[in-house]
CSV table of N, CA, C and O in Angstrom, one decimal:
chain,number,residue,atom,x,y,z
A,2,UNK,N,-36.1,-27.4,-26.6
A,2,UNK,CA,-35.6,-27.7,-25.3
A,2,UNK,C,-34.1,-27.4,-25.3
A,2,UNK,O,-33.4,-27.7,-26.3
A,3,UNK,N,-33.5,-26.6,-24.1
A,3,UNK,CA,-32.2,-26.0,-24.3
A,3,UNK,C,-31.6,-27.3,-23.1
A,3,UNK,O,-32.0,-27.0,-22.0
A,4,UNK,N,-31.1,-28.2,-23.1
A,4,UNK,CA,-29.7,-28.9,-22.5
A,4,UNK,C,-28.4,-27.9,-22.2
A,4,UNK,O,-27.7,-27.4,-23.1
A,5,UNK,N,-28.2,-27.8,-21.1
A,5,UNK,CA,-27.0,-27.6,-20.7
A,5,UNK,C,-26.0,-28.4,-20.2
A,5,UNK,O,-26.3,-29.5,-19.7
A,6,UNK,N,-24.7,-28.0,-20.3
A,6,UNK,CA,-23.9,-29.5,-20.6
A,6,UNK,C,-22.6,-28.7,-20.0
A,6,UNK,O,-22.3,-27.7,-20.8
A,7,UNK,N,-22.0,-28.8,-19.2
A,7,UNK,CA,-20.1,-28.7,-19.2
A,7,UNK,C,-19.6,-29.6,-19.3
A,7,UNK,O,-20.0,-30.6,-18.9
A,8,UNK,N,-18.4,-29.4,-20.0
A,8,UNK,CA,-16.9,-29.8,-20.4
A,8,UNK,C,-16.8,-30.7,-19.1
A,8,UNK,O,-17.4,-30.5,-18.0
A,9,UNK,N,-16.3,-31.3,-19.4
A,9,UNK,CA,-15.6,-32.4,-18.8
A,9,UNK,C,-14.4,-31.9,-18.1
A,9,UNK,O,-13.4,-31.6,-18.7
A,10,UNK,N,-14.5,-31.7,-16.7
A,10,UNK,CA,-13.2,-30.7,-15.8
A,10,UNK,C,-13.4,-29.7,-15.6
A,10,UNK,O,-12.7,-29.1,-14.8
A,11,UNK,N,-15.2,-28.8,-16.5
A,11,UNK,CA,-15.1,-27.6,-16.2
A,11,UNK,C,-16.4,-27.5,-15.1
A,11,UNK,O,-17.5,-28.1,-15.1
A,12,UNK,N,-16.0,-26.4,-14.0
A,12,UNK,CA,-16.9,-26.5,-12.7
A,12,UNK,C,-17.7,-25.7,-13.1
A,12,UNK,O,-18.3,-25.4,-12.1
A,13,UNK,N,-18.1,-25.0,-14.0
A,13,UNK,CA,-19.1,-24.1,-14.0
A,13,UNK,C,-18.7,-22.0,-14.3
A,13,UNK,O,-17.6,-21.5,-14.0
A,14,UNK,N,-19.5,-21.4,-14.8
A,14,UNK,CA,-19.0,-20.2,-14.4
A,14,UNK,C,-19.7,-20.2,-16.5
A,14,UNK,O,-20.1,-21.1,-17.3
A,15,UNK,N,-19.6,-18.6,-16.8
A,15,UNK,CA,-19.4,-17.9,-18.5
A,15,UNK,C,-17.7,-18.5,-18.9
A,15,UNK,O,-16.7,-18.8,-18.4
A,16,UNK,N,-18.4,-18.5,-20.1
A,16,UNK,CA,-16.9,-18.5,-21.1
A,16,UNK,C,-17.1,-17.3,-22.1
A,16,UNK,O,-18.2,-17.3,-22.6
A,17,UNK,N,-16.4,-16.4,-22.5
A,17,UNK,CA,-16.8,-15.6,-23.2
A,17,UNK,C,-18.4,-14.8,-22.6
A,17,UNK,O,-19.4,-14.6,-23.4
A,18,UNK,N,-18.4,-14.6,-21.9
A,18,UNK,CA,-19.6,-13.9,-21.3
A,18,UNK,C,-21.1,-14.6,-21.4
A,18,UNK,O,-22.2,-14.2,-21.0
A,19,UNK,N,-20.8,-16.0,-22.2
A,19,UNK,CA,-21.8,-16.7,-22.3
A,19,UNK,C,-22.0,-18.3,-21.4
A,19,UNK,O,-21.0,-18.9,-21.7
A,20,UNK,N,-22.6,-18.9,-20.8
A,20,UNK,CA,-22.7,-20.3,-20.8
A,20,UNK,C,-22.4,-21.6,-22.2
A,20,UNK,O,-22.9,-21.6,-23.4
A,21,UNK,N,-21.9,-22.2,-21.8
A,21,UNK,CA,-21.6,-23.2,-22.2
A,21,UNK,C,-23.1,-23.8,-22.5
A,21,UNK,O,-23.9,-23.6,-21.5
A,22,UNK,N,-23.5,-24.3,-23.4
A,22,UNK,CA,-24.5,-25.0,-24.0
A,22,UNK,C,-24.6,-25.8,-25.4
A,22,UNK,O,-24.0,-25.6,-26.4
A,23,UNK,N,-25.7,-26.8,-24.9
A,23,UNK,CA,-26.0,-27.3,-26.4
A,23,UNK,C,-27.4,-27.0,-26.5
A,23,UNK,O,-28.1,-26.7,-25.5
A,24,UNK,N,-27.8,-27.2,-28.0
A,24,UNK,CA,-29.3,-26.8,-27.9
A,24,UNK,C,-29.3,-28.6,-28.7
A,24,UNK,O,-28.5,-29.2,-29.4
A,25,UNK,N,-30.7,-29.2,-28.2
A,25,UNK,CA,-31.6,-30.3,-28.6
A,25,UNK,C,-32.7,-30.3,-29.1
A,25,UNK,O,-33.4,-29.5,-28.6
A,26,UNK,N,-33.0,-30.8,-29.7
A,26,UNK,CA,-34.8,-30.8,-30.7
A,26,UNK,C,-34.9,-30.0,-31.6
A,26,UNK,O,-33.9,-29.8,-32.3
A,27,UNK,N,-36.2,-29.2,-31.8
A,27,UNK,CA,-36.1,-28.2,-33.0
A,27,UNK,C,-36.0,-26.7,-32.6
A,27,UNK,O,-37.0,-26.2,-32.0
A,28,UNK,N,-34.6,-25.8,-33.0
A,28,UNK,CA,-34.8,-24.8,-32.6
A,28,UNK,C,-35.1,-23.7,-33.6
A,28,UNK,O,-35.2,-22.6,-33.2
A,29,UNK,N,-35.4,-24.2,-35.3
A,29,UNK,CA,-36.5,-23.0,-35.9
A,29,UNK,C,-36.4,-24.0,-37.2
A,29,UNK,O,-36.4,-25.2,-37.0
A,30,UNK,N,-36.3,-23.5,-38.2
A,30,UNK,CA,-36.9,-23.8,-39.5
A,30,UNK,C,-35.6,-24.2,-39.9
A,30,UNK,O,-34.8,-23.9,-39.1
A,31,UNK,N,-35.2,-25.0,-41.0
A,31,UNK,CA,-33.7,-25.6,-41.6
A,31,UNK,C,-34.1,-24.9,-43.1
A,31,UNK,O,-35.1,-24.4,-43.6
A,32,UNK,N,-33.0,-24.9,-43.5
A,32,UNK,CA,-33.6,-24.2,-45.1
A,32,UNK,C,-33.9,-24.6,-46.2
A,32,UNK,O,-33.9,-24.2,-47.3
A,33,UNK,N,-34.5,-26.2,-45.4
A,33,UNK,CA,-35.2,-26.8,-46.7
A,33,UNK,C,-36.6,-26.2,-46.3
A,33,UNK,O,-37.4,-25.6,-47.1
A,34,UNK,N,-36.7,-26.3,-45.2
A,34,UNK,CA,-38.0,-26.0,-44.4
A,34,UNK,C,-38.5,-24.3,-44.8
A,34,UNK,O,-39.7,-24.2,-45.3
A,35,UNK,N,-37.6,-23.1,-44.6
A,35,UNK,CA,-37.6,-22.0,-45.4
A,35,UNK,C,-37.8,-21.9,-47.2
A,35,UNK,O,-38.3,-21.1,-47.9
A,36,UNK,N,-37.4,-23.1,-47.4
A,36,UNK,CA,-37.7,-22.7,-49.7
A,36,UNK,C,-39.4,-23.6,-49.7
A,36,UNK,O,-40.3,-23.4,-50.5
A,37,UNK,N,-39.5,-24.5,-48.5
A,37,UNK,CA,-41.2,-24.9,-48.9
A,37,UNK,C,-41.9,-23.6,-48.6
A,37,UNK,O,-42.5,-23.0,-49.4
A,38,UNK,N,-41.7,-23.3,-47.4
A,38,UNK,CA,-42.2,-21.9,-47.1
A,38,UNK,C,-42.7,-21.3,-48.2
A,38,UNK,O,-43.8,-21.5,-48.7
A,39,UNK,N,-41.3,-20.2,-48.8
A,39,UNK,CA,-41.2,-19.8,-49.6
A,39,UNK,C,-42.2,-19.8,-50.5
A,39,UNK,O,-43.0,-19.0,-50.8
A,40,UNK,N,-42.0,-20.8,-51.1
A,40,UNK,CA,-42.7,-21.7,-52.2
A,40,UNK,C,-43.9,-21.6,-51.9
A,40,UNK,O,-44.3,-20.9,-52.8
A,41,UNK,N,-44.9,-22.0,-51.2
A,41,UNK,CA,-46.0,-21.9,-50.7
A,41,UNK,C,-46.4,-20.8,-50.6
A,41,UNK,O,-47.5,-20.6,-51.0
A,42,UNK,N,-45.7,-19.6,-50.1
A,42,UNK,CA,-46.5,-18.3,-50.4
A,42,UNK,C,-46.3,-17.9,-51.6
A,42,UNK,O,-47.3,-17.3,-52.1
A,43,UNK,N,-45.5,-18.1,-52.3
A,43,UNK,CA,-45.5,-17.5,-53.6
A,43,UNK,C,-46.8,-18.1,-54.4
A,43,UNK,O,-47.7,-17.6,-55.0
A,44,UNK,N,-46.6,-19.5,-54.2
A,44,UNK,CA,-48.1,-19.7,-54.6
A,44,UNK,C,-49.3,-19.2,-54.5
A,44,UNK,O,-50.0,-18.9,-55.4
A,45,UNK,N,-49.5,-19.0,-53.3
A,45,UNK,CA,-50.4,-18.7,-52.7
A,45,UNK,C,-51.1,-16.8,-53.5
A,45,UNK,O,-52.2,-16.4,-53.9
A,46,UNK,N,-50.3,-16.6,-53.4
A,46,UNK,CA,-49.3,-15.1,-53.9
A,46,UNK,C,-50.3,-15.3,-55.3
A,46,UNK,O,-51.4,-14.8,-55.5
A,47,UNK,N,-49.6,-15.8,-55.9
A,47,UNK,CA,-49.9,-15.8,-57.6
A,47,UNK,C,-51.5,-16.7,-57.5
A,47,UNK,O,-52.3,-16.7,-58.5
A,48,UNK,N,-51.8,-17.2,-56.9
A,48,UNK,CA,-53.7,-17.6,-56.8
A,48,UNK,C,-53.9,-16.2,-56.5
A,48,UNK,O,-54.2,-15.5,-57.5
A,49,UNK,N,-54.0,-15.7,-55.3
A,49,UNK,CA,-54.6,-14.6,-55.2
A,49,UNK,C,-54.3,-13.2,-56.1
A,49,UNK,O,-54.8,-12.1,-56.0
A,50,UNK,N,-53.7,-13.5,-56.5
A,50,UNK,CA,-53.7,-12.0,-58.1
A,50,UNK,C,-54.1,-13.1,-59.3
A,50,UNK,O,-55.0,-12.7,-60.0
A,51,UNK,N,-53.8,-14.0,-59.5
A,51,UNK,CA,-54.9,-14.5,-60.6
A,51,UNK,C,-56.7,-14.5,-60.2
A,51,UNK,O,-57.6,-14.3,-61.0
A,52,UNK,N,-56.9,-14.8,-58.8
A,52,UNK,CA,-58.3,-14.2,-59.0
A,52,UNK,C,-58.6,-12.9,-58.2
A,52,UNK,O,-59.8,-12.5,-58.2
A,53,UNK,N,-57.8,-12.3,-57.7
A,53,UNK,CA,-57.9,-10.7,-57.9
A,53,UNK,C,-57.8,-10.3,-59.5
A,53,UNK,O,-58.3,-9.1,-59.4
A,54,UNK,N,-57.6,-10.3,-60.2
A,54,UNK,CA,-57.4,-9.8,-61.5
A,54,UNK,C,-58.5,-10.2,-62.7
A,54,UNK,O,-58.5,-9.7,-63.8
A,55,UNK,N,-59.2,-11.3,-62.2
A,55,UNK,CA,-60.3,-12.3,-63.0
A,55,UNK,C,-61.1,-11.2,-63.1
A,55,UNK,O,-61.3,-10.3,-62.2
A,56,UNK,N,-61.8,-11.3,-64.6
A,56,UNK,CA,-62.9,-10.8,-64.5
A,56,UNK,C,-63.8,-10.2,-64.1
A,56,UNK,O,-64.1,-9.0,-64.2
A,57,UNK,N,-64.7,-11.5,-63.2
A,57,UNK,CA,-65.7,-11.4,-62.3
A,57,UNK,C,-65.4,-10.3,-61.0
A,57,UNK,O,-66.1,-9.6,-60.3
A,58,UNK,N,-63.8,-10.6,-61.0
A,58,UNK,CA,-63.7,-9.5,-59.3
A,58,UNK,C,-63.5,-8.6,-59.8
A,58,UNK,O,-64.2,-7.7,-59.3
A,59,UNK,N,-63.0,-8.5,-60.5
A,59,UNK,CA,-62.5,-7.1,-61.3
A,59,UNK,C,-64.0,-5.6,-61.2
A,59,UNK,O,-64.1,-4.4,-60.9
A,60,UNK,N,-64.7,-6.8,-61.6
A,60,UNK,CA,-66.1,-6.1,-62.2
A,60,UNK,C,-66.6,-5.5,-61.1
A,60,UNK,O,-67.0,-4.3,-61.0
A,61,UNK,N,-66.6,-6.7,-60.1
A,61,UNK,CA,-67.3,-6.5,-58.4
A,61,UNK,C,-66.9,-5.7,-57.5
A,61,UNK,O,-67.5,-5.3,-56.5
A,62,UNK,N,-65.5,-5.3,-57.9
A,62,UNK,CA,-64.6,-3.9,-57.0
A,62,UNK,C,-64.8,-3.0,-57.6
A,62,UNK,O,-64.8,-1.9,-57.1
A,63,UNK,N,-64.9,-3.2,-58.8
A,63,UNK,CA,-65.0,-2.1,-59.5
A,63,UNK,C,-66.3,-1.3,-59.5
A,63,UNK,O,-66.2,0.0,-59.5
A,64,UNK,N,-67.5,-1.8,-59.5
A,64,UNK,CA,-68.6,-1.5,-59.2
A,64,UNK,C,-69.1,-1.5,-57.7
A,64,UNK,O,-70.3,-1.4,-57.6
A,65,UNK,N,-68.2,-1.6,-56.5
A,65,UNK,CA,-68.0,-1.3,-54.9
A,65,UNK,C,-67.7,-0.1,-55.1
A,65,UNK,O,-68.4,0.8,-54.6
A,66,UNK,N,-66.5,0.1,-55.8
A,66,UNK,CA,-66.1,1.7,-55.7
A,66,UNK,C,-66.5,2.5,-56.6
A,66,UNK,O,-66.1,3.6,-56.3
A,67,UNK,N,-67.3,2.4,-57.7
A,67,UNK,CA,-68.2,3.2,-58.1
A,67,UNK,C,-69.7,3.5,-56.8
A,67,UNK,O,-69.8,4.6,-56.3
A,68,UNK,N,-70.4,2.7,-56.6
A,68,UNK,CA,-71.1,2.8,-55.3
A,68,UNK,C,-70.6,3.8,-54.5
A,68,UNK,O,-71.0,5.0,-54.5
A,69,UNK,N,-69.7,3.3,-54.0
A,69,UNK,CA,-68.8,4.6,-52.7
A,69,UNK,C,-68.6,5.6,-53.3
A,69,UNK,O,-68.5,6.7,-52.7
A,70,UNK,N,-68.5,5.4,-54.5
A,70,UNK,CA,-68.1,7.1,-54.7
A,70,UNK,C,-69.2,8.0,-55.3
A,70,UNK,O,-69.2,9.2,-55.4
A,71,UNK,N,-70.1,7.1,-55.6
A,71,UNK,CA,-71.6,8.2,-55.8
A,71,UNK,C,-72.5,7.9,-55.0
A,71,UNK,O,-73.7,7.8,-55.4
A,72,UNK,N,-72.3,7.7,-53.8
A,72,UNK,CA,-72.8,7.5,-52.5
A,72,UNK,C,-73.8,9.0,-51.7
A,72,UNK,O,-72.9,9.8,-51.8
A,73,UNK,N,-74.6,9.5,-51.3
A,73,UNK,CA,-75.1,10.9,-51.4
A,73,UNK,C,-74.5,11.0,-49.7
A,73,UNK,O,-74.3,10.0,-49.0
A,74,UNK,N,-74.3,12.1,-49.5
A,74,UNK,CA,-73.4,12.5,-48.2
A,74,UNK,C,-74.8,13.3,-47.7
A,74,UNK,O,-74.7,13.9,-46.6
């Protein structure tokens, strides 16, 4: 939510080619809010290459793209 607010004495008009304003509530992420982020995909990140890399998938892509590639055209 953007609040607009003048000075005290001032009638209105740009200062600096801008309006006078305050902003209120939430206007994006704070940077504790950014390192959880962060943090969370990285997680996220390293689960999915630890079971992209397992084994069992390993075997299962691997034998997808063998398929596809002796596939008869």
């Amino acid at each position: 939510m953007v609040v607009r607010w003048w000075p005290k004495g001032w009638t209105g008009g740009w200062a600096g080619g801008r309006p006078w304003r305050r902003v209120d509530g939430e206007a994006g992420m704070t940077t504790a809010e950014y390192a959880v982020g962060t943090l969370a995909a990285c997680a996220l990140a390293a689960v999915l290459y630890k079971v992209v890399t397992s084994g069992a998938v390993s075997a299962a892509l691997q034998a997808l793209i063998g398929r596809a590639l002796d596939a008869p055209f």
